[in-house]
GROMACS .gro file of C-alpha atoms in nm:
model
  271
    1UNK     CA    1   2.451  -0.324  -0.664
    2UNK     CA    2   2.167  -0.512  -0.786
    3UNK     CA    3   1.788  -0.513  -0.642
    4UNK     CA    4   1.563  -0.840  -0.612
    5UNK     CA    5   1.226  -0.836  -0.502
    6UNK     CA    6   1.001  -1.093  -0.403
    7UNK     CA    7   0.623  -1.020  -0.303
    8UNK     CA    8   0.297  -1.171  -0.221
    9UNK     CA    9  -0.063  -1.014  -0.166
   10UNK     CA   10  -0.375  -1.145  -0.003
   11UNK     CA   11  -0.733  -0.979   0.029
   12UNK     CA   12  -1.037  -1.176   0.222
   13UNK     CA   13  -1.389  -1.004   0.199
   14UNK     CA   14  -1.439  -1.080   0.579
   15UNK     CA   15  -1.706  -1.257   0.781
   16UNK     CA   16  -1.948  -1.007   0.764
   17UNK     CA   17  -1.964  -0.812   0.417
   18UNK     CA   18  -2.101  -0.938   0.124
   19UNK     CA   19  -1.874  -0.741  -0.152
   20UNK     CA   20  -1.440  -0.671  -0.119
   21UNK     CA   21  -1.416  -0.339  -0.170
   22UNK     CA   22  -1.057  -0.360  -0.121
   23UNK     CA   23  -0.838  -0.344  -0.473
   24UNK     CA   24  -0.487  -0.406  -0.503
   25UNK     CA   25  -0.189  -0.527  -0.731
   26UNK     CA   26   0.206  -0.599  -0.729
   27UNK     CA   27   0.411  -0.588  -0.993
   28UNK     CA   28   0.769  -0.678  -1.048
   29UNK     CA   29   0.931  -0.571  -1.340
   30UNK     CA   30   1.301  -0.481  -1.482
   31UNK     CA   31   1.384  -0.131  -1.616
   32UNK     CA   32   1.677   0.085  -1.753
   33UNK     CA   33   1.773   0.143  -1.401
   34UNK     CA   34   1.717  -0.232  -1.268
   35UNK     CA   35   1.408  -0.444  -1.104
   36UNK     CA   36   1.199  -0.200  -0.979
   37UNK     CA   37   0.835  -0.333  -0.785
   38UNK     CA   38   0.534  -0.152  -0.763
   39UNK     CA   39   0.267  -0.180  -0.520
   40UNK     CA   40  -0.127  -0.025  -0.502
   41UNK     CA   41  -0.377  -0.093  -0.211
   42UNK     CA   42  -0.719   0.092  -0.216
   43UNK     CA   43  -1.009   0.049   0.019
   44UNK     CA   44  -1.331   0.163  -0.126
   45UNK     CA   45  -1.494   0.409   0.109
   46UNK     CA   46  -1.705   0.163   0.355
   47UNK     CA   47  -2.085   0.229   0.383
   48UNK     CA   48  -2.091   0.408   0.039
   49UNK     CA   49  -2.215   0.176  -0.272
   50UNK     CA   50  -2.006   0.040  -0.528
   51UNK     CA   51  -1.669   0.119  -0.344
   52UNK     CA   52  -1.521  -0.186  -0.521
   53UNK     CA   53  -1.559   0.005  -0.863
   54UNK     CA   54  -1.368   0.320  -0.705
   55UNK     CA   55  -1.100   0.145  -0.592
   56UNK     CA   56  -1.026  -0.094  -0.869
   57UNK     CA   57  -1.066   0.192  -1.120
   58UNK     CA   58  -0.765   0.351  -0.928
   59UNK     CA   59  -0.587   0.028  -0.902
   60UNK     CA   60  -0.618  -0.028  -1.259
   61UNK     CA   61  -0.530   0.312  -1.370
   62UNK     CA   62  -0.174   0.304  -1.189
   63UNK     CA   63  -0.081  -0.019  -1.286
   64UNK     CA   64  -0.110   0.065  -1.617
   65UNK     CA   65   0.134   0.378  -1.518
   66UNK     CA   66   0.382   0.171  -1.419
   67UNK     CA   67   0.353  -0.132  -1.710
   68UNK     CA   68   0.336   0.165  -1.986
   69UNK     CA   69   0.461   0.513  -1.847
   70UNK     CA   70   0.720   0.458  -1.633
   71UNK     CA   71   0.943   0.262  -1.849
   72UNK     CA   72   0.892   0.638  -2.111
   73UNK     CA   73   0.963   0.828  -1.757
   74UNK     CA   74   1.323   0.622  -1.696
   75UNK     CA   75   1.418   0.735  -2.053
   76UNK     CA   76   1.374   1.048  -2.048
   77UNK     CA   77   1.532   1.116  -1.710
   78UNK     CA   78   1.396   1.046  -1.386
   79UNK     CA   79   1.352   1.250  -1.067
   80UNK     CA   80   1.168   1.262  -0.749
   81UNK     CA   81   1.016   1.616  -0.819
   82UNK     CA   82   0.887   1.480  -1.182
   83UNK     CA   83   0.738   1.170  -1.001
   84UNK     CA   84   0.540   1.374  -0.734
   85UNK     CA   85   0.414   1.585  -1.008
   86UNK     CA   86   0.293   1.294  -1.228
   87UNK     CA   87   0.124   1.067  -0.934
   88UNK     CA   88  -0.059   1.413  -0.828
   89UNK     CA   89  -0.206   1.474  -1.169
   90UNK     CA   90  -0.307   1.103  -1.177
   91UNK     CA   91  -0.416   1.122  -0.810
   92UNK     CA   92  -0.684   1.395  -0.973
   93UNK     CA   93  -0.749   1.228  -1.291
   94UNK     CA   94  -0.850   0.954  -1.082
   95UNK     CA   95  -1.100   1.176  -0.864
   96UNK     CA   96  -1.228   1.349  -1.155
   97UNK     CA   97  -1.321   1.052  -1.373
   98UNK     CA   98  -1.475   0.825  -1.046
   99UNK     CA   99  -1.697   1.198  -0.920
  100UNK     CA  100  -1.821   1.196  -1.286
  101UNK     CA  101  -1.897   0.820  -1.271
  102UNK     CA  102  -2.062   0.870  -0.922
  103UNK     CA  103  -2.284   1.153  -1.043
  104UNK     CA  104  -2.409   0.974  -1.365
  105UNK     CA  105  -2.491   0.660  -1.137
  106UNK     CA  106  -2.624   0.823  -0.869
  107UNK     CA  107  -2.429   0.629  -0.615
  108UNK     CA  108  -2.151   0.819  -0.387
  109UNK     CA  109  -1.829   0.639  -0.392
  110UNK     CA  110  -1.459   0.697  -0.295
  111UNK     CA  111  -1.135   0.551  -0.271
  112UNK     CA  112  -0.835   0.573  -0.052
  113UNK     CA  113  -0.503   0.499  -0.221
  114UNK     CA  114  -0.145   0.383  -0.108
  115UNK     CA  115   0.112   0.359  -0.381
  116UNK     CA  116   0.448   0.232  -0.373
  117UNK     CA  117   0.737   0.205  -0.606
  118UNK     CA  118   1.063   0.059  -0.531
  119UNK     CA  119   1.366   0.167  -0.730
  120UNK     CA  120   1.738   0.159  -0.681
  121UNK     CA  121   1.718   0.161  -0.339
  122UNK     CA  122   1.474   0.435  -0.279
  123UNK     CA  123   1.094   0.412  -0.176
  124UNK     CA  124   0.860   0.636  -0.325
  125UNK     CA  125   0.496   0.643  -0.155
  126UNK     CA  126   0.159   0.866  -0.316
  127UNK     CA  127  -0.080   0.828  -0.008
  128UNK     CA  128  -0.447   0.943   0.015
  129UNK     CA  129  -0.694   0.797   0.333
  130UNK     CA  130  -0.592   0.558   0.610
  131UNK     CA  131  -0.447   0.240   0.404
  132UNK     CA  132  -0.086   0.227   0.572
  133UNK     CA  133   0.255   0.106   0.438
  134UNK     CA  134   0.491   0.009   0.670
  135UNK     CA  135   0.917  -0.079   0.591
  136UNK     CA  136   1.063  -0.360   0.894
  137UNK     CA  137   1.413  -0.390   0.878
  138UNK     CA  138   1.593  -0.404   1.218
  139UNK     CA  139   1.282  -0.255   1.391
  140UNK     CA  140   0.961  -0.138   1.254
  141UNK     CA  141   0.840   0.216   1.080
  142UNK     CA  142   0.495   0.317   0.982
  143UNK     CA  143   0.607   0.536   0.674
  144UNK     CA  144   0.223   0.695   0.632
  145UNK     CA  145  -0.017   0.908   0.871
  146UNK     CA  146  -0.351   0.816   0.826
  147UNK     CA  147  -0.568   1.120   0.689
  148UNK     CA  148  -0.834   1.069   0.945
  149UNK     CA  149  -1.045   1.253   1.188
  150UNK     CA  150  -0.917   1.108   1.486
  151UNK     CA  151  -0.549   1.096   1.369
  152UNK     CA  152  -0.571   1.477   1.353
  153UNK     CA  153  -0.740   1.493   1.662
  154UNK     CA  154  -0.435   1.283   1.832
  155UNK     CA  155  -0.168   1.517   1.649
  156UNK     CA  156  -0.316   1.834   1.808
  157UNK     CA  157  -0.336   1.714   2.111
  158UNK     CA  158  -0.703   1.631   2.139
  159UNK     CA  159  -0.693   1.282   2.190
  160UNK     CA  160  -0.454   1.014   2.308
  161UNK     CA  161  -0.377   0.721   2.033
  162UNK     CA  162  -0.560   0.466   2.267
  163UNK     CA  163  -0.904   0.667   2.268
  164UNK     CA  164  -0.851   0.725   1.902
  165UNK     CA  165  -0.828   0.282   1.869
  166UNK     CA  166  -1.190   0.245   1.994
  167UNK     CA  167  -1.317   0.550   1.877
  168UNK     CA  168  -1.637   0.572   1.683
  169UNK     CA  169  -1.481   0.803   1.421
  170UNK     CA  170  -1.184   0.633   1.391
  171UNK     CA  171  -1.260   0.548   0.985
  172UNK     CA  172  -1.383   0.917   0.914
  173UNK     CA  173  -1.135   1.026   0.647
  174UNK     CA  174  -1.011   1.388   0.612
  175UNK     CA  175  -0.971   1.316   0.200
  176UNK     CA  176  -1.087   0.996  -0.035
  177UNK     CA  177  -1.073   0.986  -0.422
  178UNK     CA  178  -1.392   1.065  -0.581
  179UNK     CA  179  -1.536   1.230  -0.284
  180UNK     CA  180  -1.351   1.576  -0.275
  181UNK     CA  181  -1.303   1.835  -0.555
  182UNK     CA  182  -0.892   1.805  -0.534
  183UNK     CA  183  -0.682   1.524  -0.397
  184UNK     CA  184  -0.374   1.658  -0.219
  185UNK     CA  185  -0.208   1.298  -0.173
  186UNK     CA  186   0.094   1.287   0.053
  187UNK     CA  187   0.452   1.218  -0.114
  188UNK     CA  188   0.701   1.067   0.062
  189UNK     CA  189   1.043   0.919  -0.039
  190UNK     CA  190   1.351   0.754   0.153
  191UNK     CA  191   1.590   0.491   0.165
  192UNK     CA  192   1.578   0.153   0.208
  193UNK     CA  193   1.841  -0.151   0.308
  194UNK     CA  194   1.922  -0.513   0.208
  195UNK     CA  195   1.661  -0.752   0.420
  196UNK     CA  196   1.412  -0.478   0.408
  197UNK     CA  197   1.035  -0.596   0.385
  198UNK     CA  198   0.719  -0.323   0.306
  199UNK     CA  199   0.377  -0.404   0.412
  200UNK     CA  200   0.094  -0.245   0.257
  201UNK     CA  201  -0.243  -0.283   0.405
  202UNK     CA  202  -0.622  -0.175   0.443
  203UNK     CA  203  -0.733  -0.058   0.785
  204UNK     CA  204  -0.907  -0.379   0.825
  205UNK     CA  205  -0.538  -0.589   0.821
  206UNK     CA  206  -0.416  -0.383   1.124
  207UNK     CA  207  -0.721  -0.319   1.381
  208UNK     CA  208  -0.702  -0.644   1.554
  209UNK     CA  209  -0.315  -0.684   1.535
  210UNK     CA  210  -0.043  -0.579   1.764
  211UNK     CA  211   0.297  -0.376   1.634
  212UNK     CA  212   0.477  -0.687   1.757
  213UNK     CA  213   0.219  -0.909   1.578
  214UNK     CA  214   0.312  -0.748   1.253
  215UNK     CA  215   0.660  -0.770   1.278
  216UNK     CA  216   0.697  -1.120   1.340
  217UNK     CA  217   0.457  -1.241   1.105
  218UNK     CA  218   0.558  -0.934   0.806
  219UNK     CA  219   0.926  -0.938   0.812
  220UNK     CA  220   1.003  -1.281   0.678
  221UNK     CA  221   1.359  -1.425   0.716
  222UNK     CA  222   1.434  -1.558   0.391
  223UNK     CA  223   1.746  -1.826   0.257
  224UNK     CA  224   2.039  -1.675   0.155
  225UNK     CA  225   2.108  -1.478  -0.170
  226UNK     CA  226   2.187  -1.712  -0.425
  227UNK     CA  227   1.894  -1.939  -0.326
  228UNK     CA  228   1.645  -1.633  -0.286
  229UNK     CA  229   1.700  -1.505  -0.663
  230UNK     CA  230   1.658  -1.868  -0.792
  231UNK     CA  231   1.365  -1.953  -0.578
  232UNK     CA  232   1.174  -1.628  -0.577
  233UNK     CA  233   0.857  -1.847  -0.612
  234UNK     CA  234   0.881  -2.074  -0.355
  235UNK     CA  235   0.905  -1.763  -0.131
  236UNK     CA  236   0.594  -1.616  -0.269
  237UNK     CA  237   0.432  -1.872  -0.207
  238UNK     CA  238   0.581  -1.877   0.174
  239UNK     CA  239   0.535  -1.517   0.209
  240UNK     CA  240   0.145  -1.550   0.052
  241UNK     CA  241   0.115  -1.832   0.344
  242UNK     CA  242   0.224  -1.619   0.631
  243UNK     CA  243  -0.041  -1.355   0.496
  244UNK     CA  244  -0.335  -1.556   0.476
  245UNK     CA  245  -0.227  -1.721   0.813
  246UNK     CA  246  -0.267  -1.364   0.948
  247UNK     CA  247  -0.570  -1.303   0.807
  248UNK     CA  248  -0.743  -1.613   0.922
  249UNK     CA  249  -0.607  -1.496   1.271
  250UNK     CA  250  -0.775  -1.178   1.219
  251UNK     CA  251  -1.095  -1.299   1.129
  252UNK     CA  252  -1.117  -1.497   1.451
  253UNK     CA  253  -1.071  -1.177   1.638
  254UNK     CA  254  -1.398  -1.057   1.499
  255UNK     CA  255  -1.261  -0.842   1.256
  256UNK     CA  256  -1.574  -0.715   1.034
  257UNK     CA  257  -1.392  -0.530   0.775
  258UNK     CA  258  -1.245  -0.623   0.428
  259UNK     CA  259  -0.876  -0.778   0.509
  260UNK     CA  260  -0.600  -0.682   0.211
  261UNK     CA  261  -0.221  -0.692   0.242
  262UNK     CA  262   0.085  -0.666   0.002
  263UNK     CA  263   0.423  -0.772   0.118
  264UNK     CA  264   0.769  -0.708  -0.042
  265UNK     CA  265   1.090  -0.825   0.041
  266UNK     CA  266   1.405  -0.644  -0.100
  267UNK     CA  267   1.745  -0.807  -0.129
  268UNK     CA  268   2.009  -0.693  -0.312
  269UNK     CA  269   2.380  -0.793  -0.430
  270UNK     CA  270   2.715  -0.664  -0.501
  271UNK     CA  271   2.808  -0.674  -0.854
   0.00000   0.00000   0.00000
C-alpha cells in the first residue's frame, strides 16, 4: 500500500482586523516509511499584542521538526509513544521561548496549536486551544476537542451546545502556548482510509458554517488514482479554490476574526 497526498492552504485577515494572527504550514515529503504529510495551524491569541509573532514562532519550530528531526526519528525507530514525548517537549520549548520573549517585550502574547502528521495510514495530532481538526470520509468526525471554557461547561452539562455557540465567553481558552507554566497538549492518533480528507482550521473558519457545509465543500471528490497522482498540482488548485470560495462566503456572513484552513486529501494504491 502506498499513500499519496494532495494539499491546500488559505488564510485571510478577514474584514475588520488589521493583522492576521493566524499562522500555518502544510508539507508533503518522501521518507523511508513512504510519503508523509504534515500540517500545523496556530491562532495567535485574539486581543493580545503580537499574537502573530507567537503563532509564527510555533509554526516555524514544528516545520523545522518535520524537515530535520522526523527523518532521524524514523531511522532510529518510530513509535507513537516516542512521538508523543517529542511533541510534548517541543510544545513546552515553544512555551518557554514565547513567555521569555513576552517578558522582554512587555507584551503579552500566546497561541493555540494543532499539529497533524499522516504516515503509513495513521494520523497523529498534538492539540492546544480551539483550532480544530476534522476527518471526512463517509461522514465527518471532529478529531480534536476545544480547550475552551464553554466546551468544558458543555461537557459538565452546565451549558448546551446551542448556548455555547453564542456565549460571550466562547473564545476563552483553558490553555495556550506562551501563557501558562506548562503546556499539556492533547495527543490523539488513529487510522485513516482511502479518499479521506482532513481539515485543520482556525475558529474564524468554522463559526459561520454548518457541519453540512464543511463536509460538502471540504470533502473533495477527485479523479481516479492514476490521474490523481499525475495531476496533484491541478487538484491542489481545485482544493485551494474551494477554500477561497468558502472564505469569501464566511466574510459575507459577517465573520470578524482571521480565517484560515488547511486541506489534506489522502489516496492509496495497492503495490
